[in-house]
Tab-separated table of C-alpha atoms in Angstrom:
chain	number	residue	atom	x	y	z
A	763	ALA	CA	58.643	-29.304	127.765
A	764	GLN	CA	61.950	-30.935	126.976
A	765	LYS	CA	64.752	-28.502	126.369
A	766	VAL	CA	68.539	-28.305	126.341
A	767	THR	CA	70.353	-25.029	126.875
A	768	GLN	CA	73.991	-24.361	126.119
A	769	ALA	CA	74.475	-20.778	127.135
A	770	GLN	CA	78.005	-20.461	125.761
A	771	THR	CA	77.793	-19.808	122.039
A	772	GLU	CA	81.542	-19.593	121.456
A	773	ILE	CA	84.595	-20.127	123.626
A	774	SER	CA	88.227	-19.456	122.766
A	775	VAL	CA	91.106	-20.772	124.822
A	776	VAL	CA	94.821	-21.104	124.382
A	777	GLU	CA	96.255	-24.575	124.062
A	778	LYS	CA	96.815	-26.374	127.378
A	779	GLU	CA	94.153	-24.382	129.174
A	780	ASP	CA	91.245	-26.220	130.802
A	781	VAL	CA	87.773	-25.423	129.527
A	782	THR	CA	84.269	-26.304	130.729
A	783	LEU	CA	81.244	-26.434	128.462
A	784	ASP	CA	77.917	-25.942	130.215
A	785	CYS	CA	74.694	-27.840	129.570
A	786	VAL	CA	71.385	-27.340	131.354
A	787	TYR	CA	68.376	-29.476	130.540
A	788	GLU	CA	64.659	-29.497	131.267
A	789	THR	CA	62.477	-32.563	131.350
A	790	ARG	CA	59.491	-33.862	133.256
A	791	ASP	CA	60.474	-37.469	132.695
A	792	THR	CA	62.082	-39.383	135.524
A	793	THR	CA	63.914	-41.636	133.106
A	794	TYR	CA	66.034	-39.911	130.517
A	795	TYR	CA	69.475	-39.969	128.960
A	796	LEU	CA	72.014	-37.256	128.355
A	797	PHE	CA	74.703	-37.169	125.707
A	798	TRP	CA	77.597	-35.109	124.461
A	799	TYR	CA	78.586	-35.044	120.801
A	800	LYS	CA	81.503	-33.411	119.011
A	801	GLN	CA	81.130	-31.945	115.524
A	802	PRO	CA	84.504	-31.270	113.887
A	803	PRO	CA	84.731	-29.146	110.731
A	804	SER	CA	84.026	-32.219	108.596
A	805	GLY	CA	80.448	-32.102	109.885
A	806	GLU	CA	79.846	-35.608	111.194
A	807	LEU	CA	78.715	-35.780	114.809
A	808	VAL	CA	80.873	-37.981	116.990
A	809	PHE	CA	79.400	-39.537	120.111
A	810	LEU	CA	81.386	-38.825	123.289
A	811	ILE	CA	79.362	-39.987	126.283
A	812	ARG	CA	75.963	-41.185	127.500
A	813	ARG	CA	74.549	-40.797	130.996
A	814	ASN	CA	71.220	-42.079	132.288
A	815	SER	CA	69.143	-40.260	134.856
A	816	PHE	CA	69.831	-42.826	137.563
A	817	ASP	CA	73.583	-42.551	137.391
A	818	GLU	CA	75.035	-39.337	138.763
A	819	GLN	CA	78.533	-40.644	138.950
A	820	ASN	CA	81.013	-38.344	137.296
A	821	GLU	CA	83.148	-39.809	134.573
A	822	ILE	CA	86.644	-39.237	133.326
A	823	SER	CA	88.024	-40.412	130.014
A	824	GLY	CA	91.527	-39.235	129.339
A	825	ARG	CA	91.432	-35.432	129.134
A	826	TYR	CA	87.627	-35.407	129.140
A	827	SER	CA	85.422	-35.379	132.218
A	828	TRP	CA	81.718	-34.959	132.799
A	829	ASN	CA	79.843	-33.643	135.814
A	830	PHE	CA	76.180	-34.674	136.031
A	831	GLN	CA	74.096	-32.988	138.740
A	832	LYS	CA	70.372	-33.691	138.842
A	833	SER	CA	69.839	-31.071	141.553
A	834	THR	CA	70.786	-28.330	139.105
A	835	SER	CA	69.750	-30.185	135.913
A	836	SER	CA	73.226	-29.792	134.545
A	837	PHE	CA	75.598	-32.033	132.623
A	838	ASN	CA	78.819	-30.121	132.154
A	839	PHE	CA	81.820	-31.203	130.096
A	840	THR	CA	85.410	-30.315	130.928
A	841	ILE	CA	88.435	-30.668	128.679
A	842	THR	CA	91.704	-30.626	130.555
A	843	ALA	CA	94.882	-29.385	128.872
A	844	SER	CA	93.053	-28.511	125.666
A	845	GLN	CA	94.611	-29.177	122.289
A	846	VAL	CA	94.085	-27.652	118.863
A	847	VAL	CA	92.377	-30.879	117.756
A	848	ASP	CA	89.661	-30.216	120.329
A	849	SER	CA	88.426	-27.306	118.211
A	850	ALA	CA	84.878	-28.199	117.197
A	851	VAL	CA	81.252	-27.556	117.965
A	852	TYR	CA	80.029	-29.534	120.954
A	853	PHE	CA	76.400	-30.496	121.408
A	854	CYS	CA	74.605	-31.630	124.513
A	855	ALA	CA	71.498	-33.757	123.907
A	856	LEU	CA	68.610	-35.221	125.887
A	857	ARG	CA	66.761	-38.423	125.066
A	858	TYR	CA	63.288	-39.064	126.468
A	859	GLY	CA	61.543	-42.132	125.145
A	860	GLN	CA	62.400	-42.378	121.476
A	861	ASN	CA	62.868	-38.644	121.037
A	862	PHE	CA	66.035	-36.601	121.100
A	863	VAL	CA	66.462	-32.892	121.619
A	864	PHE	CA	69.765	-31.126	121.016
A	865	GLY	CA	71.144	-27.948	122.473
A	866	PRO	CA	72.277	-25.176	120.111
A	867	GLY	CA	75.930	-26.134	120.495
A	868	THR	CA	79.067	-24.431	121.767
A	869	ARG	CA	81.840	-23.622	119.311
A	870	LEU	CA	85.215	-24.213	120.953
A	871	SER	CA	88.322	-22.747	119.402
A	872	VAL	CA	91.665	-23.832	120.821
A	873	LEU	CA	94.429	-21.521	119.722
A	874	PRO	CA	98.052	-22.669	119.454
B	70	ASP	CA	82.801	-51.791	108.500
B	71	GLY	CA	79.551	-50.961	110.265
B	72	GLY	CA	78.203	-47.469	109.940
B	73	ILE	CA	75.915	-44.995	108.296
B	74	THR	CA	76.428	-43.733	104.796
B	75	GLN	CA	74.873	-40.685	103.233
B	76	SER	CA	75.121	-39.765	99.626
B	77	PRO	CA	75.942	-37.559	97.983
B	78	LYS	CA	78.171	-35.395	100.193
B	79	TYR	CA	77.337	-32.260	98.201
B	80	LEU	CA	74.191	-31.723	96.200
B	81	PHE	CA	73.116	-28.828	94.037
B	82	ARG	CA	69.618	-28.402	92.721
B	83	LYS	CA	67.594	-25.768	90.975
B	84	GLU	CA	64.751	-24.123	92.805
B	85	GLY	CA	61.467	-25.970	92.350
B	86	GLN	CA	63.000	-29.417	91.919
B	87	ASN	CA	62.458	-32.291	94.292
B	88	VAL	CA	65.614	-33.990	95.508
B	89	THR	CA	66.161	-37.229	97.435
B	90	LEU	CA	68.928	-37.697	99.976
B	91	SER	CA	70.102	-41.219	100.661
B	92	CYS	CA	70.761	-42.734	104.085
B	93	GLU	CA	71.819	-46.350	104.603
B	94	GLN	CA	72.932	-48.121	107.778
B	95	ASN	CA	74.317	-51.604	108.379
B	96	LEU	CA	74.234	-51.408	112.169
B	97	ASN	CA	70.958	-53.333	112.412
B	98	HIS	CA	69.407	-50.366	114.204
B	99	ASP	CA	65.650	-50.134	114.391
B	100	ALA	CA	65.333	-46.357	114.638
B	101	MET	CA	66.465	-43.823	112.074
B	102	TYR	CA	66.319	-40.036	112.067
B	103	TRP	CA	66.752	-37.052	109.788
B	104	TYR	CA	68.005	-33.710	111.063
B	105	ARG	CA	68.549	-30.372	109.464
B	106	GLN	CA	71.365	-28.051	110.537
B	107	ASP	CA	71.618	-24.432	109.433
B	108	PRO	CA	74.858	-22.440	109.786
B	109	GLY	CA	75.634	-21.707	113.410
B	110	GLN	CA	72.551	-23.568	114.544
B	111	GLY	CA	71.767	-26.772	116.374
B	112	LEU	CA	70.028	-29.814	114.963
B	113	ARG	CA	66.324	-29.812	114.203
B	114	LEU	CA	64.422	-33.052	113.769
B	115	ILE	CA	62.630	-33.512	110.447
B	116	TYR	CA	61.358	-37.101	110.595
B	117	TYR	CA	62.085	-40.278	112.484
B	118	SER	CA	61.197	-43.912	112.098
B	119	GLN	CA	61.238	-46.562	114.791
B	120	ILE	CA	60.245	-49.478	112.608
B	121	VAL	CA	59.896	-50.423	108.973
B	122	ASN	CA	56.869	-48.910	107.221
B	123	ASP	CA	56.266	-46.438	110.006
B	124	PHE	CA	57.573	-42.917	110.556
B	125	GLN	CA	56.691	-39.832	112.541
B	126	LYS	CA	56.977	-36.110	111.865
B	127	GLY	CA	59.522	-34.140	113.794
B	128	ASP	CA	59.573	-30.441	114.528
B	129	ILE	CA	60.077	-29.228	110.956
B	130	ALA	CA	58.499	-31.848	108.679
B	131	GLU	CA	56.743	-29.428	106.317
B	132	GLY	CA	58.148	-29.637	102.790
B	133	TYR	CA	59.837	-32.994	103.411
B	134	SER	CA	58.821	-36.607	102.928
B	135	VAL	CA	60.371	-39.950	103.874
B	136	SER	CA	59.886	-43.663	103.381
B	137	ARG	CA	61.048	-46.699	105.336
B	138	GLU	CA	60.578	-49.747	103.167
B	139	LYS	CA	63.704	-51.475	104.476
B	140	LYS	CA	65.302	-51.491	107.888
B	141	GLU	CA	68.606	-50.326	106.434
B	142	SER	CA	67.331	-47.408	104.395
B	143	PHE	CA	65.601	-44.127	105.229
B	144	PRO	CA	65.647	-41.736	102.248
B	145	LEU	CA	64.567	-38.122	102.629
B	146	THR	CA	62.918	-36.178	99.823
B	147	VAL	CA	63.138	-32.425	99.908
B	148	THR	CA	60.152	-31.228	97.927
B	149	SER	CA	59.581	-27.967	96.104
B	150	ALA	CA	57.237	-27.020	98.943
B	151	GLN	CA	60.194	-26.573	101.284
B	152	LYS	CA	60.730	-22.826	101.170
B	153	ASN	CA	64.335	-22.688	102.283
B	154	PRO	CA	65.953	-26.079	101.615
B	155	THR	CA	69.616	-25.034	101.548
B	156	ALA	CA	71.130	-26.647	104.643
B	157	PHE	CA	73.258	-29.477	105.999
B	158	TYR	CA	71.271	-32.701	106.425
B	159	LEU	CA	72.297	-35.365	108.905
B	160	CYS	CA	70.954	-38.889	109.153
B	161	ALA	CA	71.241	-40.890	112.364
B	162	SER	CA	70.271	-44.269	113.736
B	163	SER	CA	69.991	-45.892	117.131
B	164	ILE	CA	68.890	-49.053	118.864
B	165	ALA	CA	65.936	-48.936	121.197
B	166	GLY	CA	66.195	-48.383	124.915
B	167	GLY	CA	67.841	-45.071	125.538
B	168	ARG	CA	71.015	-45.554	123.642
B	169	GLU	CA	72.919	-42.936	121.690
B	170	GLN	CA	72.446	-42.048	118.061
B	171	PHE	CA	75.138	-42.633	115.504
B	172	PHE	CA	75.410	-40.133	112.682
B	173	GLY	CA	76.301	-40.269	109.037
B	174	PRO	CA	78.725	-37.809	107.413
B	175	GLY	CA	75.904	-35.539	106.204
B	176	THR	CA	74.776	-34.103	102.887
B	177	ARG	CA	75.153	-30.418	102.134
B	178	LEU	CA	72.287	-29.343	99.910
B	179	THR	CA	72.431	-26.077	98.009
B	180	VAL	CA	69.434	-24.884	96.052
B	181	LEU	CA	70.305	-22.388	93.364
C-alpha cells in the first residue's frame, strides 16, 4: 500500500529557531516521486520541491533544505532561521504512476 | 497568467441541493484532480482525469460526479447523495510523467 506519514501534527517554534518536519513514506514501486507543499491560511497549496526515487541528493533552497533517505523511507524538510511567514500547514506527498497520496500535514506556528 | 481558477471561493447551499464547483486551467495539463479537505485533515482524492472524456474514481467518490468534456475544464458536482458535503474543495492539475500538481485557490462549500 502507498502511504505517507507525518507524525508531527503541530509544531510551535520561536522566530529564528530551526525546525524539521518529518515525512515517512511507504511504497512498493521502485519509481516514485516525493513532494512538499505549503498551505498558508489562504488555503491554496504551494509547491515547494519534487524529488524522484533515483535522486537522493539533498537540496538546499535559501532557508529551506530537504533530506531524502531511501534507506529509512524518509523525506524530511528543515527550515533554518524560521520566520513568522513560514507559519502554515506543510504536506508531504508521494506520486506513484498517475496517483498521488498526501500525508495528513504538519501545522507549523512560528511565534514572534 | 497561467494557472488554475476555481469559482466561487465561497459557496452556500441548502441541504438536498446539487451544486457544481468550477475548475479551469490554462496550463495545457493533461491530468486534473479534485480533492476534499476537512478541518485539520489532509487531502482526500475524489476524482481524477488523465485525458478528455475519461475519469477515474478516487478514494471518496461516493456522492460526487465529474465530467471532462474539455482539456481545460473539470467541474465537480456535489450531489444530494453526499451525506456530509461541507468542506474545502481543491482542484489540481499536472502534466504526465511524475511531475508535481499545481493547485487552485479552492472553494469552501457550506451546506446549511
